mmCIF file with all atom_site columns, C-alpha atoms in Angstrom:
data_model
loop_
_atom_site.group_PDB
_atom_site.id
_atom_site.type_symbol
_atom_site.label_atom_id
_atom_site.label_alt_id
_atom_site.label_comp_id
_atom_site.label_asym_id
_atom_site.label_entity_id
_atom_site.label_seq_id
_atom_site.pdbx_PDB_ins_code
_atom_site.Cartn_x
_atom_site.Cartn_y
_atom_site.Cartn_z
_atom_site.occupancy
_atom_site.B_iso_or_equiv
_atom_site.pdbx_formal_charge
_atom_site.auth_seq_id
_atom_site.auth_comp_id
_atom_site.auth_asym_id
_atom_site.auth_atom_id
_atom_site.pdbx_PDB_model_num
ATOM 1   C CA . GLU A 1 1   ? 0.000  0.000   0.000   1.00 55.00 ? 1   GLU A CA 1
ATOM 2   C CA . THR A 1 2   ? 1.497  3.329   -1.106  1.00 61.00 ? 2   THR A CA 1
ATOM 3   C CA . ALA A 1 3   ? 1.686  5.865   1.672   1.00 93.00 ? 3   ALA A CA 1
ATOM 4   C CA . VAL A 1 4   ? 4.566  7.978   0.390   1.00 96.00 ? 4   VAL A CA 1
ATOM 5   C CA . PHE A 1 5   ? 3.409  9.961   -2.604  1.00 96.00 ? 5   PHE A CA 1
ATOM 6   C CA . GLN A 1 6   ? 5.735  11.578  -5.110  1.00 97.00 ? 6   GLN A CA 1
ATOM 7   C CA . THR A 1 7   ? 4.965  13.881  -8.027  1.00 96.00 ? 7   THR A CA 1
ATOM 8   C CA . PRO A 1 8   ? 5.696  13.942  -10.862 1.00 97.00 ? 8   PRO A CA 1
ATOM 9   C CA . ASN A 1 9   ? 6.466  10.351  -11.889 1.00 96.00 ? 9   ASN A CA 1
ATOM 10  C CA . TYR A 1 10  ? 8.632  11.515  -14.792 1.00 97.00 ? 10  TYR A CA 1
ATOM 11  C CA . HIS A 1 11  ? 10.147 14.801  -15.816 1.00 97.00 ? 11  HIS A CA 1
ATOM 12  C CA . VAL A 1 12  ? 12.101 15.625  -18.964 1.00 97.00 ? 12  VAL A CA 1
ATOM 13  C CA . THR A 1 13  ? 13.867 18.959  -19.101 1.00 97.00 ? 13  THR A CA 1
ATOM 14  C CA . GLN A 1 14  ? 16.795 20.756  -20.609 1.00 97.00 ? 14  GLN A CA 1
ATOM 15  C CA . VAL A 1 15  ? 20.124 21.737  -19.100 1.00 97.00 ? 15  VAL A CA 1
ATOM 16  C CA . GLY A 1 16  ? 19.888 24.907  -17.036 1.00 97.00 ? 16  GLY A CA 1
ATOM 17  C CA . ASN A 1 17  ? 16.182 24.664  -16.215 1.00 97.00 ? 17  ASN A CA 1
ATOM 18  C CA . GLU A 1 18  ? 14.755 24.618  -12.707 1.00 97.00 ? 18  GLU A CA 1
ATOM 19  C CA . VAL A 1 19  ? 12.714 21.633  -11.519 1.00 97.00 ? 19  VAL A CA 1
ATOM 20  C CA . SER A 1 20  ? 10.804 20.834  -8.345  1.00 97.00 ? 20  SER A CA 1
ATOM 21  C CA . PHE A 1 21  ? 9.712  17.480  -6.992  1.00 98.00 ? 21  PHE A CA 1
ATOM 22  C CA . ASN A 1 22  ? 7.086  16.972  -4.331  1.00 97.00 ? 22  ASN A CA 1
ATOM 23  C CA . CYS A 1 23  ? 6.739  14.352  -1.640  1.00 97.00 ? 23  CYS A CA 1
ATOM 24  C CA . LYS A 1 24  ? 4.047  13.729  0.937   1.00 97.00 ? 24  LYS A CA 1
ATOM 25  C CA . GLN A 1 25  ? 3.713  10.930  3.464   1.00 96.00 ? 25  GLN A CA 1
ATOM 26  C CA . THR A 1 26  ? 0.546  9.884   5.269   1.00 96.00 ? 26  THR A CA 1
ATOM 27  C CA . LEU A 1 27  ? 2.181  7.463   7.704   1.00 93.00 ? 27  LEU A CA 1
ATOM 28  C CA . GLY A 1 28  ? 2.560  9.954   10.537  1.00 92.00 ? 28  GLY A CA 1
ATOM 29  C CA . HIS A 1 29  ? 6.346  9.606   10.428  1.00 92.00 ? 29  HIS A CA 1
ATOM 30  C CA . ASP A 1 30  ? 8.606  12.347  11.733  1.00 90.00 ? 30  ASP A CA 1
ATOM 31  C CA . THR A 1 31  ? 11.600 11.858  9.430   1.00 90.00 ? 31  THR A CA 1
ATOM 32  C CA . MET A 1 32  ? 11.756 12.232  5.651   1.00 93.00 ? 32  MET A CA 1
ATOM 33  C CA . TYR A 1 33  ? 14.542 11.685  3.159   1.00 93.00 ? 33  TYR A CA 1
ATOM 34  C CA . TRP A 1 34  ? 15.620 12.275  -0.407  1.00 95.00 ? 34  TRP A CA 1
ATOM 35  C CA . TYR A 1 35  ? 17.740 9.600   -2.058  1.00 95.00 ? 35  TYR A CA 1
ATOM 36  C CA . LYS A 1 36  ? 19.197 9.587   -5.554  1.00 96.00 ? 36  LYS A CA 1
ATOM 37  C CA . GLN A 1 37  ? 19.370 6.296   -7.474  1.00 96.00 ? 37  GLN A CA 1
ATOM 38  C CA . ASP A 1 38  ? 21.725 6.423   -10.428 1.00 93.00 ? 38  ASP A CA 1
ATOM 39  C CA . SER A 1 39  ? 21.782 4.351   -13.598 1.00 91.00 ? 39  SER A CA 1
ATOM 40  C CA . LYS A 1 40  ? 23.778 1.627   -11.798 1.00 90.00 ? 40  LYS A CA 1
ATOM 41  C CA . LYS A 1 41  ? 21.022 1.431   -9.135  1.00 91.00 ? 41  LYS A CA 1
ATOM 42  C CA . LEU A 1 42  ? 23.250 2.852   -6.392  1.00 92.00 ? 42  LEU A CA 1
ATOM 43  C CA . LEU A 1 43  ? 21.129 4.619   -3.763  1.00 94.00 ? 43  LEU A CA 1
ATOM 44  C CA . LYS A 1 44  ? 22.750 7.656   -2.143  1.00 92.00 ? 44  LYS A CA 1
ATOM 45  C CA . ILE A 1 45  ? 21.228 9.787   0.575   1.00 91.00 ? 45  ILE A CA 1
ATOM 46  C CA . MET A 1 46  ? 20.996 13.479  -0.204  1.00 93.00 ? 46  MET A CA 1
ATOM 47  C CA . PHE A 1 47  ? 19.017 15.028  2.639   1.00 90.00 ? 47  PHE A CA 1
ATOM 48  C CA . SER A 1 48  ? 17.124 14.018  5.744   1.00 89.00 ? 48  SER A CA 1
ATOM 49  C CA . TYR A 1 49  ? 14.664 16.062  7.808   1.00 88.00 ? 49  TYR A CA 1
ATOM 50  C CA . ASN A 1 50  ? 13.345 15.295  11.272  1.00 86.00 ? 50  ASN A CA 1
ATOM 51  C CA . ASN A 1 51  ? 10.283 17.335  12.296  1.00 81.00 ? 51  ASN A CA 1
ATOM 52  C CA . LYS A 1 52  ? 11.114 19.970  9.683   1.00 79.00 ? 52  LYS A CA 1
ATOM 53  C CA . GLN A 1 53  ? 14.735 20.214  10.854  1.00 81.00 ? 53  GLN A CA 1
ATOM 54  C CA . LEU A 1 54  ? 17.571 19.313  8.510   1.00 83.00 ? 54  LEU A CA 1
ATOM 55  C CA . ILE A 1 55  ? 19.602 16.501  10.122  1.00 78.00 ? 55  ILE A CA 1
ATOM 56  C CA . VAL A 1 56  ? 21.531 15.055  7.187   1.00 77.00 ? 56  VAL A CA 1
ATOM 57  C CA . ASN A 1 57  ? 22.955 17.118  4.368   1.00 78.00 ? 57  ASN A CA 1
ATOM 58  C CA . GLU A 1 58  ? 25.307 15.082  2.238   1.00 80.00 ? 58  GLU A CA 1
ATOM 59  C CA . THR A 1 59  ? 27.793 16.621  -0.120  1.00 80.00 ? 59  THR A CA 1
ATOM 60  C CA . VAL A 1 60  ? 25.509 17.521  -2.979  1.00 88.00 ? 60  VAL A CA 1
ATOM 61  C CA . PRO A 1 61  ? 25.856 20.436  -5.390  1.00 91.00 ? 61  PRO A CA 1
ATOM 62  C CA . ARG A 1 62  ? 24.445 23.741  -4.132  1.00 92.00 ? 62  ARG A CA 1
ATOM 63  C CA . ARG A 1 63  ? 21.852 23.750  -6.900  1.00 95.00 ? 63  ARG A CA 1
ATOM 64  C CA . PHE A 1 64  ? 19.926 21.134  -4.883  1.00 95.00 ? 64  PHE A CA 1
ATOM 65  C CA . SER A 1 65  ? 17.774 22.484  -2.071  1.00 93.00 ? 65  SER A CA 1
ATOM 66  C CA . PRO A 1 66  ? 15.224 20.652  0.074   1.00 93.00 ? 66  PRO A CA 1
ATOM 67  C CA . GLN A 1 67  ? 12.112 22.381  1.374   1.00 93.00 ? 67  GLN A CA 1
ATOM 68  C CA . SER A 1 68  ? 9.986  21.171  4.282   1.00 91.00 ? 68  SER A CA 1
ATOM 69  C CA . SER A 1 69  ? 6.737  22.906  5.246   1.00 89.00 ? 69  SER A CA 1
ATOM 70  C CA . ASP A 1 70  ? 5.760  20.333  7.872   1.00 91.00 ? 70  ASP A CA 1
ATOM 71  C CA . LYS A 1 71  ? 6.790  16.849  8.901   1.00 90.00 ? 71  LYS A CA 1
ATOM 72  C CA . ALA A 1 72  ? 4.566  15.258  6.253   1.00 94.00 ? 72  ALA A CA 1
ATOM 73  C CA . HIS A 1 73  ? 6.006  17.123  3.279   1.00 95.00 ? 73  HIS A CA 1
ATOM 74  C CA . LEU A 1 74  ? 9.505  17.306  1.841   1.00 95.00 ? 74  LEU A CA 1
ATOM 75  C CA . ASN A 1 75  ? 10.115 18.833  -1.571  1.00 96.00 ? 75  ASN A CA 1
ATOM 76  C CA . LEU A 1 76  ? 13.294 19.006  -3.624  1.00 97.00 ? 76  LEU A CA 1
ATOM 77  C CA . ARG A 1 77  ? 14.265 21.845  -5.903  1.00 97.00 ? 77  ARG A CA 1
ATOM 78  C CA . ILE A 1 78  ? 17.070 21.761  -8.447  1.00 96.00 ? 78  ILE A CA 1
ATOM 79  C CA . LYS A 1 79  ? 17.950 25.282  -9.557  1.00 95.00 ? 79  LYS A CA 1
ATOM 80  C CA . SER A 1 80  ? 19.836 24.694  -12.779 1.00 95.00 ? 80  SER A CA 1
ATOM 81  C CA . VAL A 1 81  ? 19.878 21.071  -13.838 1.00 97.00 ? 81  VAL A CA 1
ATOM 82  C CA . GLU A 1 82  ? 22.945 19.373  -15.292 1.00 97.00 ? 82  GLU A CA 1
ATOM 83  C CA . PRO A 1 83  ? 23.126 16.165  -17.385 1.00 96.00 ? 83  PRO A CA 1
ATOM 84  C CA . GLU A 1 84  ? 24.522 14.241  -14.403 1.00 95.00 ? 84  GLU A CA 1
ATOM 85  C CA . ASP A 1 85  ? 21.326 14.997  -12.491 1.00 97.00 ? 85  ASP A CA 1
ATOM 86  C CA . SER A 1 86  ? 19.497 12.447  -14.645 1.00 97.00 ? 86  SER A CA 1
ATOM 87  C CA . ALA A 1 87  ? 18.448 9.763   -12.163 1.00 97.00 ? 87  ALA A CA 1
ATOM 88  C CA . VAL A 1 88  ? 15.534 8.483   -10.120 1.00 97.00 ? 88  VAL A CA 1
ATOM 89  C CA . TYR A 1 89  ? 14.863 10.579  -7.026  1.00 98.00 ? 89  TYR A CA 1
ATOM 90  C CA . LEU A 1 90  ? 13.312 8.582   -4.212  1.00 97.00 ? 90  LEU A CA 1
ATOM 91  C CA . CYS A 1 91  ? 11.550 10.115  -1.258  1.00 97.00 ? 91  CYS A CA 1
ATOM 92  C CA . ALA A 1 92  ? 11.244 8.062   1.930   1.00 95.00 ? 92  ALA A CA 1
ATOM 93  C CA . SER A 1 93  ? 9.977  8.406   5.480   1.00 94.00 ? 93  SER A CA 1
ATOM 94  C CA . SER A 1 94  ? 10.458 6.709   8.838   1.00 91.00 ? 94  SER A CA 1
ATOM 95  C CA . TYR A 1 95  ? 10.187 7.259   12.552  1.00 84.00 ? 95  TYR A CA 1
ATOM 96  C CA . GLY A 1 96  ? 13.287 9.095   13.713  1.00 72.00 ? 96  GLY A CA 1
ATOM 97  C CA . SER A 1 97  ? 15.296 6.272   15.258  1.00 62.00 ? 97  SER A CA 1
ATOM 98  C CA . SER A 1 98  ? 18.098 4.665   13.298  1.00 65.00 ? 98  SER A CA 1
ATOM 99  C CA . GLN A 1 99  ? 16.453 1.309   13.984  1.00 69.00 ? 99  GLN A CA 1
ATOM 100 C CA . ASN A 1 100 ? 13.375 2.104   11.977  1.00 79.00 ? 100 ASN A CA 1
ATOM 101 C CA . THR A 1 101 ? 12.411 1.064   8.480   1.00 88.00 ? 101 THR A CA 1
ATOM 102 C CA . LEU A 1 102 ? 12.361 3.423   5.543   1.00 92.00 ? 102 LEU A CA 1
ATOM 103 C CA . TYR A 1 103 ? 9.211  3.522   3.403   1.00 94.00 ? 103 TYR A CA 1
ATOM 104 C CA . PHE A 1 104 ? 9.900  4.694   -0.132  1.00 95.00 ? 104 PHE A CA 1
ATOM 105 C CA . GLY A 1 105 ? 7.739  6.468   -2.632  1.00 96.00 ? 105 GLY A CA 1
ATOM 106 C CA . ALA A 1 106 ? 7.525  5.328   -6.247  1.00 95.00 ? 106 ALA A CA 1
ATOM 107 C CA . GLY A 1 107 ? 10.203 7.790   -7.319  1.00 96.00 ? 107 GLY A CA 1
ATOM 108 C CA . THR A 1 108 ? 10.556 10.631  -9.805  1.00 97.00 ? 108 THR A CA 1
ATOM 109 C CA . ARG A 1 109 ? 12.597 9.840   -12.896 1.00 97.00 ? 109 ARG A CA 1
ATOM 110 C CA . LEU A 1 110 ? 14.422 12.924  -14.167 1.00 97.00 ? 110 LEU A CA 1
ATOM 111 C CA . SER A 1 111 ? 15.895 13.060  -17.660 1.00 97.00 ? 111 SER A CA 1
ATOM 112 C CA . VAL A 1 112 ? 18.071 16.045  -18.519 1.00 97.00 ? 112 VAL A CA 1
ATOM 113 C CA . LEU A 1 113 ? 18.609 16.569  -22.230 1.00 94.00 ? 113 LEU A CA 1
ATOM 114 C CA . GLN B 2 1   ? 34.895 4.553   -1.136  1.00 59.00 ? 1   GLN B CA 1
ATOM 115 C CA . GLN B 2 2   ? 31.732 2.518   -0.766  1.00 66.00 ? 2   GLN B CA 1
ATOM 116 C CA . LYS B 2 3   ? 31.151 1.791   2.936   1.00 88.00 ? 3   LYS B CA 1
ATOM 117 C CA . VAL B 2 4   ? 28.763 -1.090  2.271   1.00 95.00 ? 4   VAL B CA 1
ATOM 118 C CA . GLN B 2 5   ? 29.940 -3.750  -0.159  1.00 96.00 ? 5   GLN B CA 1
ATOM 119 C CA . GLN B 2 6   ? 27.730 -6.486  -1.571  1.00 97.00 ? 6   GLN B CA 1
ATOM 120 C CA . SER B 2 7   ? 28.595 -9.704  -3.384  1.00 97.00 ? 7   SER B CA 1
ATOM 121 C CA . PRO B 2 8   ? 28.015 -11.147 -5.809  1.00 97.00 ? 8   PRO B CA 1
ATOM 122 C CA . GLU B 2 9   ? 27.020 -8.384  -8.208  1.00 97.00 ? 9   GLU B CA 1
ATOM 123 C CA . SER B 2 10  ? 24.592 -10.752 -9.890  1.00 97.00 ? 10  SER B CA 1
ATOM 124 C CA . LEU B 2 11  ? 23.349 -14.250 -9.182  1.00 97.00 ? 11  LEU B CA 1
ATOM 125 C CA . ILE B 2 12  ? 21.352 -16.794 -11.155 1.00 98.00 ? 12  ILE B CA 1
ATOM 126 C CA . VAL B 2 13  ? 19.610 -19.528 -9.152  1.00 98.00 ? 13  VAL B CA 1
ATOM 127 C CA . PRO B 2 14  ? 17.313 -22.273 -10.444 1.00 98.00 ? 14  PRO B CA 1
ATOM 128 C CA . GLU B 2 15  ? 13.737 -22.267 -9.214  1.00 98.00 ? 15  GLU B CA 1
ATOM 129 C CA . GLY B 2 16  ? 13.550 -24.156 -5.931  1.00 97.00 ? 16  GLY B CA 1
ATOM 130 C CA . GLY B 2 17  ? 17.229 -23.561 -5.193  1.00 98.00 ? 17  GLY B CA 1
ATOM 131 C CA . MET B 2 18  ? 19.003 -21.617 -2.437  1.00 98.00 ? 18  MET B CA 1
ATOM 132 C CA . ALA B 2 19  ? 20.181 -18.053 -3.033  1.00 98.00 ? 19  ALA B CA 1
ATOM 133 C CA . SER B 2 20  ? 22.919 -16.649 -0.788  1.00 98.00 ? 20  SER B CA 1
ATOM 134 C CA . LEU B 2 21  ? 23.780 -12.949 -0.792  1.00 98.00 ? 21  LEU B CA 1
ATOM 135 C CA . ASN B 2 22  ? 26.559 -11.234 1.143   1.00 98.00 ? 22  ASN B CA 1
ATOM 136 C CA . CYS B 2 23  ? 27.149 -7.778  2.570   1.00 97.00 ? 23  CYS B CA 1
ATOM 137 C CA . THR B 2 24  ? 30.046 -6.275  4.530   1.00 97.00 ? 24  THR B CA 1
ATOM 138 C CA . SER B 2 25  ? 30.633 -2.842  5.975   1.00 94.00 ? 25  SER B CA 1
ATOM 139 C CA . SER B 2 26  ? 34.032 -1.193  6.234   1.00 90.00 ? 26  SER B CA 1
ATOM 140 C CA . ASP B 2 27  ? 32.844 1.263   8.898   1.00 88.00 ? 27  ASP B CA 1
ATOM 141 C CA . ARG B 2 28  ? 33.339 0.051   12.492  1.00 87.00 ? 28  ARG B CA 1
ATOM 142 C CA . ASN B 2 29  ? 30.624 2.465   13.636  1.00 86.00 ? 29  ASN B CA 1
ATOM 143 C CA . VAL B 2 30  ? 27.896 0.506   11.851  1.00 87.00 ? 30  VAL B CA 1
ATOM 144 C CA . ASP B 2 31  ? 25.327 -0.919  14.262  1.00 86.00 ? 31  ASP B CA 1
ATOM 145 C CA . TYR B 2 32  ? 22.287 -1.961  12.246  1.00 90.00 ? 32  TYR B CA 1
ATOM 146 C CA . PHE B 2 33  ? 21.700 -3.794  8.982   1.00 93.00 ? 33  PHE B CA 1
ATOM 147 C CA . TRP B 2 34  ? 18.729 -4.082  6.668   1.00 94.00 ? 34  TRP B CA 1
ATOM 148 C CA . TRP B 2 35  ? 17.933 -5.953  3.483   1.00 97.00 ? 35  TRP B CA 1
ATOM 149 C CA . TYR B 2 36  ? 15.678 -4.209  0.978   1.00 97.00 ? 36  TYR B CA 1
ATOM 150 C CA . ARG B 2 37  ? 14.231 -5.724  -2.179  1.00 97.00 ? 37  ARG B CA 1
ATOM 151 C CA . GLN B 2 38  ? 13.568 -3.717  -5.322  1.00 97.00 ? 38  GLN B CA 1
ATOM 152 C CA . HIS B 2 39  ? 11.618 -5.285  -8.175  1.00 96.00 ? 39  HIS B CA 1
ATOM 153 C CA . SER B 2 40  ? 12.238 -3.845  -11.624 1.00 94.00 ? 40  SER B CA 1
ATOM 154 C CA . GLY B 2 41  ? 10.562 -0.469  -12.037 1.00 91.00 ? 41  GLY B CA 1
ATOM 155 C CA . LYS B 2 42  ? 9.450  -0.373  -8.404  1.00 93.00 ? 42  LYS B CA 1
ATOM 156 C CA . SER B 2 43  ? 10.736 1.293   -5.245  1.00 93.00 ? 43  SER B CA 1
ATOM 157 C CA . PRO B 2 44  ? 12.758 -0.557  -2.569  1.00 95.00 ? 44  PRO B CA 1
ATOM 158 C CA . LYS B 2 45  ? 10.811 -2.319  0.173   1.00 96.00 ? 45  LYS B CA 1
ATOM 159 C CA . MET B 2 46  ? 12.256 -3.527  3.441   1.00 95.00 ? 46  MET B CA 1
ATOM 160 C CA . LEU B 2 47  ? 12.594 -7.289  3.543   1.00 96.00 ? 47  LEU B CA 1
ATOM 161 C CA . MET B 2 48  ? 14.374 -8.009  6.807   1.00 95.00 ? 48  MET B CA 1
ATOM 162 C CA . SER B 2 49  ? 16.403 -6.234  9.468   1.00 93.00 ? 49  SER B CA 1
ATOM 163 C CA . ILE B 2 50  ? 18.947 -7.554  11.941  1.00 93.00 ? 50  ILE B CA 1
ATOM 164 C CA . PHE B 2 51  ? 20.536 -5.658  14.799  1.00 90.00 ? 51  PHE B CA 1
ATOM 165 C CA . SER B 2 52  ? 22.096 -8.389  16.969  1.00 90.00 ? 52  SER B CA 1
ATOM 166 C CA . ASN B 2 53  ? 24.581 -11.167 16.366  1.00 93.00 ? 53  ASN B CA 1
ATOM 167 C CA . GLY B 2 54  ? 23.053 -14.395 15.170  1.00 94.00 ? 54  GLY B CA 1
ATOM 168 C CA . GLU B 2 55  ? 20.294 -15.488 12.864  1.00 96.00 ? 55  GLU B CA 1
ATOM 169 C CA . LYS B 2 56  ? 16.751 -14.429 12.107  1.00 96.00 ? 56  LYS B CA 1
ATOM 170 C CA . GLU B 2 57  ? 14.269 -16.407 10.014  1.00 97.00 ? 57  GLU B CA 1
ATOM 171 C CA . GLU B 2 58  ? 11.038 -15.280 8.358   1.00 96.00 ? 58  GLU B CA 1
ATOM 172 C CA . GLY B 2 59  ? 9.455  -17.857 6.102   1.00 97.00 ? 59  GLY B CA 1
ATOM 173 C CA . ARG B 2 60  ? 11.846 -18.719 3.275   1.00 97.00 ? 60  ARG B CA 1
ATOM 174 C CA . PHE B 2 61  ? 14.225 -15.903 4.225   1.00 98.00 ? 61  PHE B CA 1
ATOM 175 C CA . THR B 2 62  ? 17.070 -16.108 6.750   1.00 98.00 ? 62  THR B CA 1
ATOM 176 C CA . VAL B 2 63  ? 19.537 -13.395 7.671   1.00 98.00 ? 63  VAL B CA 1
ATOM 177 C CA . HIS B 2 64  ? 22.783 -13.820 9.584   1.00 97.00 ? 64  HIS B CA 1
ATOM 178 C CA . LEU B 2 65  ? 24.847 -11.131 11.273  1.00 96.00 ? 65  LEU B CA 1
ATOM 179 C CA . ASN B 2 66  ? 28.390 -11.248 12.597  1.00 96.00 ? 66  ASN B CA 1
ATOM 180 C CA . LYS B 2 67  ? 29.028 -7.908  14.265  1.00 92.00 ? 67  LYS B CA 1
ATOM 181 C CA . ALA B 2 68  ? 32.713 -8.595  14.839  1.00 93.00 ? 68  ALA B CA 1
ATOM 182 C CA . SER B 2 69  ? 33.310 -8.850  11.088  1.00 94.00 ? 69  SER B CA 1
ATOM 183 C CA . LEU B 2 70  ? 30.447 -6.481  10.166  1.00 94.00 ? 70  LEU B CA 1
ATOM 184 C CA . HIS B 2 71  ? 29.164 -9.119  7.786   1.00 96.00 ? 71  HIS B CA 1
ATOM 185 C CA . THR B 2 72  ? 25.565 -9.984  7.068   1.00 97.00 ? 72  THR B CA 1
ATOM 186 C CA . SER B 2 73  ? 24.125 -12.513 4.665   1.00 98.00 ? 73  SER B CA 1
ATOM 187 C CA . LEU B 2 74  ? 20.675 -13.196 3.271   1.00 98.00 ? 74  LEU B CA 1
ATOM 188 C CA . HIS B 2 75  ? 19.597 -16.691 2.296   1.00 98.00 ? 75  HIS B CA 1
ATOM 189 C CA . ILE B 2 76  ? 16.486 -17.487 0.304   1.00 98.00 ? 76  ILE B CA 1
ATOM 190 C CA . ARG B 2 77  ? 15.440 -21.124 0.215   1.00 98.00 ? 77  ARG B CA 1
ATOM 191 C CA . ASP B 2 78  ? 13.042 -22.645 -2.297  1.00 98.00 ? 78  ASP B CA 1
ATOM 192 C CA . SER B 2 79  ? 13.610 -19.627 -4.576  1.00 98.00 ? 79  SER B CA 1
ATOM 193 C CA . GLN B 2 80  ? 10.649 -18.542 -6.683  1.00 97.00 ? 80  GLN B CA 1
ATOM 194 C CA . PRO B 2 81  ? 10.574 -16.526 -9.947  1.00 96.00 ? 81  PRO B CA 1
ATOM 195 C CA . SER B 2 82  ? 8.920  -13.709 -7.960  1.00 97.00 ? 82  SER B CA 1
ATOM 196 C CA . ASP B 2 83  ? 12.130 -13.453 -5.898  1.00 98.00 ? 83  ASP B CA 1
ATOM 197 C CA . SER B 2 84  ? 13.913 -12.102 -8.991  1.00 98.00 ? 84  SER B CA 1
ATOM 198 C CA . ALA B 2 85  ? 14.850 -8.545  -7.999  1.00 98.00 ? 85  ALA B CA 1
ATOM 199 C CA . LEU B 2 86  ? 17.656 -6.248  -6.888  1.00 97.00 ? 86  LEU B CA 1
ATOM 200 C CA . TYR B 2 87  ? 18.584 -6.921  -3.258  1.00 98.00 ? 87  TYR B CA 1
ATOM 201 C CA . LEU B 2 88  ? 20.012 -3.941  -1.420  1.00 97.00 ? 88  LEU B CA 1
ATOM 202 C CA . CYS B 2 89  ? 21.910 -4.174  1.841   1.00 97.00 ? 89  CYS B CA 1
ATOM 203 C CA . ALA B 2 90  ? 21.820 -1.067  4.050   1.00 94.00 ? 90  ALA B CA 1
ATOM 204 C CA . ALA B 2 91  ? 23.556 -0.047  7.261   1.00 92.00 ? 91  ALA B CA 1
ATOM 205 C CA . SER B 2 92  ? 23.297 2.720   9.807   1.00 87.00 ? 92  SER B CA 1
ATOM 206 C CA . MET B 2 93  ? 25.108 3.960   12.899  1.00 82.00 ? 93  MET B CA 1
ATOM 207 C CA . HIS B 2 94  ? 23.260 4.461   16.184  1.00 73.00 ? 94  HIS B CA 1
ATOM 208 C CA . TYR B 2 95  ? 24.613 8.000   16.521  1.00 72.00 ? 95  TYR B CA 1
ATOM 209 C CA . ASN B 2 96  ? 23.764 9.068   12.991  1.00 68.00 ? 96  ASN B CA 1
ATOM 210 C CA . GLN B 2 97  ? 20.022 9.068   12.971  1.00 60.00 ? 97  GLN B CA 1
ATOM 211 C CA . GLY B 2 98  ? 18.549 9.570   9.531   1.00 64.00 ? 98  GLY B CA 1
ATOM 212 C CA . LYS B 2 99  ? 21.440 8.265   7.462   1.00 79.00 ? 99  LYS B CA 1
ATOM 213 C CA . LEU B 2 100 ? 21.023 4.832   5.904   1.00 86.00 ? 100 LEU B CA 1
ATOM 214 C CA . ILE B 2 101 ? 23.926 3.797   3.665   1.00 90.00 ? 101 ILE B CA 1
ATOM 215 C CA . PHE B 2 102 ? 23.155 1.368   0.855   1.00 93.00 ? 102 PHE B CA 1
ATOM 216 C CA . GLY B 2 103 ? 25.358 -1.110  -0.964  1.00 95.00 ? 103 GLY B CA 1
ATOM 217 C CA . GLN B 2 104 ? 25.372 -1.340  -4.734  1.00 95.00 ? 104 GLN B CA 1
ATOM 218 C CA . GLY B 2 105 ? 23.016 -4.315  -4.738  1.00 97.00 ? 105 GLY B CA 1
ATOM 219 C CA . THR B 2 106 ? 22.906 -7.923  -5.918  1.00 98.00 ? 106 THR B CA 1
ATOM 220 C CA . LYS B 2 107 ? 20.743 -8.650  -8.938  1.00 98.00 ? 107 LYS B CA 1
ATOM 221 C CA . LEU B 2 108 ? 19.069 -12.003 -8.347  1.00 98.00 ? 108 LEU B CA 1
ATOM 222 C CA . SER B 2 109 ? 17.484 -13.936 -11.214 1.00 98.00 ? 109 SER B CA 1
ATOM 223 C CA . ILE B 2 110 ? 15.507 -17.100 -10.564 1.00 97.00 ? 110 ILE B CA 1
ATOM 224 C CA . LYS B 2 111 ? 15.347 -19.374 -13.606 1.00 95.00 ? 111 LYS B CA 1
ATOM 225 C CA . PRO B 2 112 ? 12.220 -21.527 -13.978 1.00 91.00 ? 112 PRO B CA 1
#
């Protein structure tokens, strides 16, 4: 049962454009994440928020910025996309503890031409 | 350098056979391990977790953990075609809440 909702499913854009991805979870979790899955299927964490507070900020280019309005929403904005940004962006949520399971959304596939 | 290493990269097992997947962390701070399964075109879903030394069994799936060597393994008995998927090992540290580190995955194919 899907409880982490991502929009859009796909997005095709050109180099230099700005894109925004949305994520909402209805599980009542307090922690949300953005992961990037590349063409080799490697999943890398980008950002993590706990109760609207940024707790993990991996080394990602400055053109990426997360936005959290409340603990159920975490959006991702890319200011000026580059070809290497082509990937699947997965949103996930969990309860805060490191022992708790991540629930992933279906992902947003970004293609940069 | 990848902190979570999985082997093999890909594995072909006949239907009804046993699949064995391995995962090791190079970070001594790792405390917890998970196994996620990702079917083609779908998002990862948690399969099993293990936090203590020893073995844990759920149906056809068994996970082992050796904390001293930071090695975990996943074994699938009586493999079914529906088990064909990418299996991702993940690890986290107790002090680093919110950061789950994934391995590169093992692609498992079950041949009927």
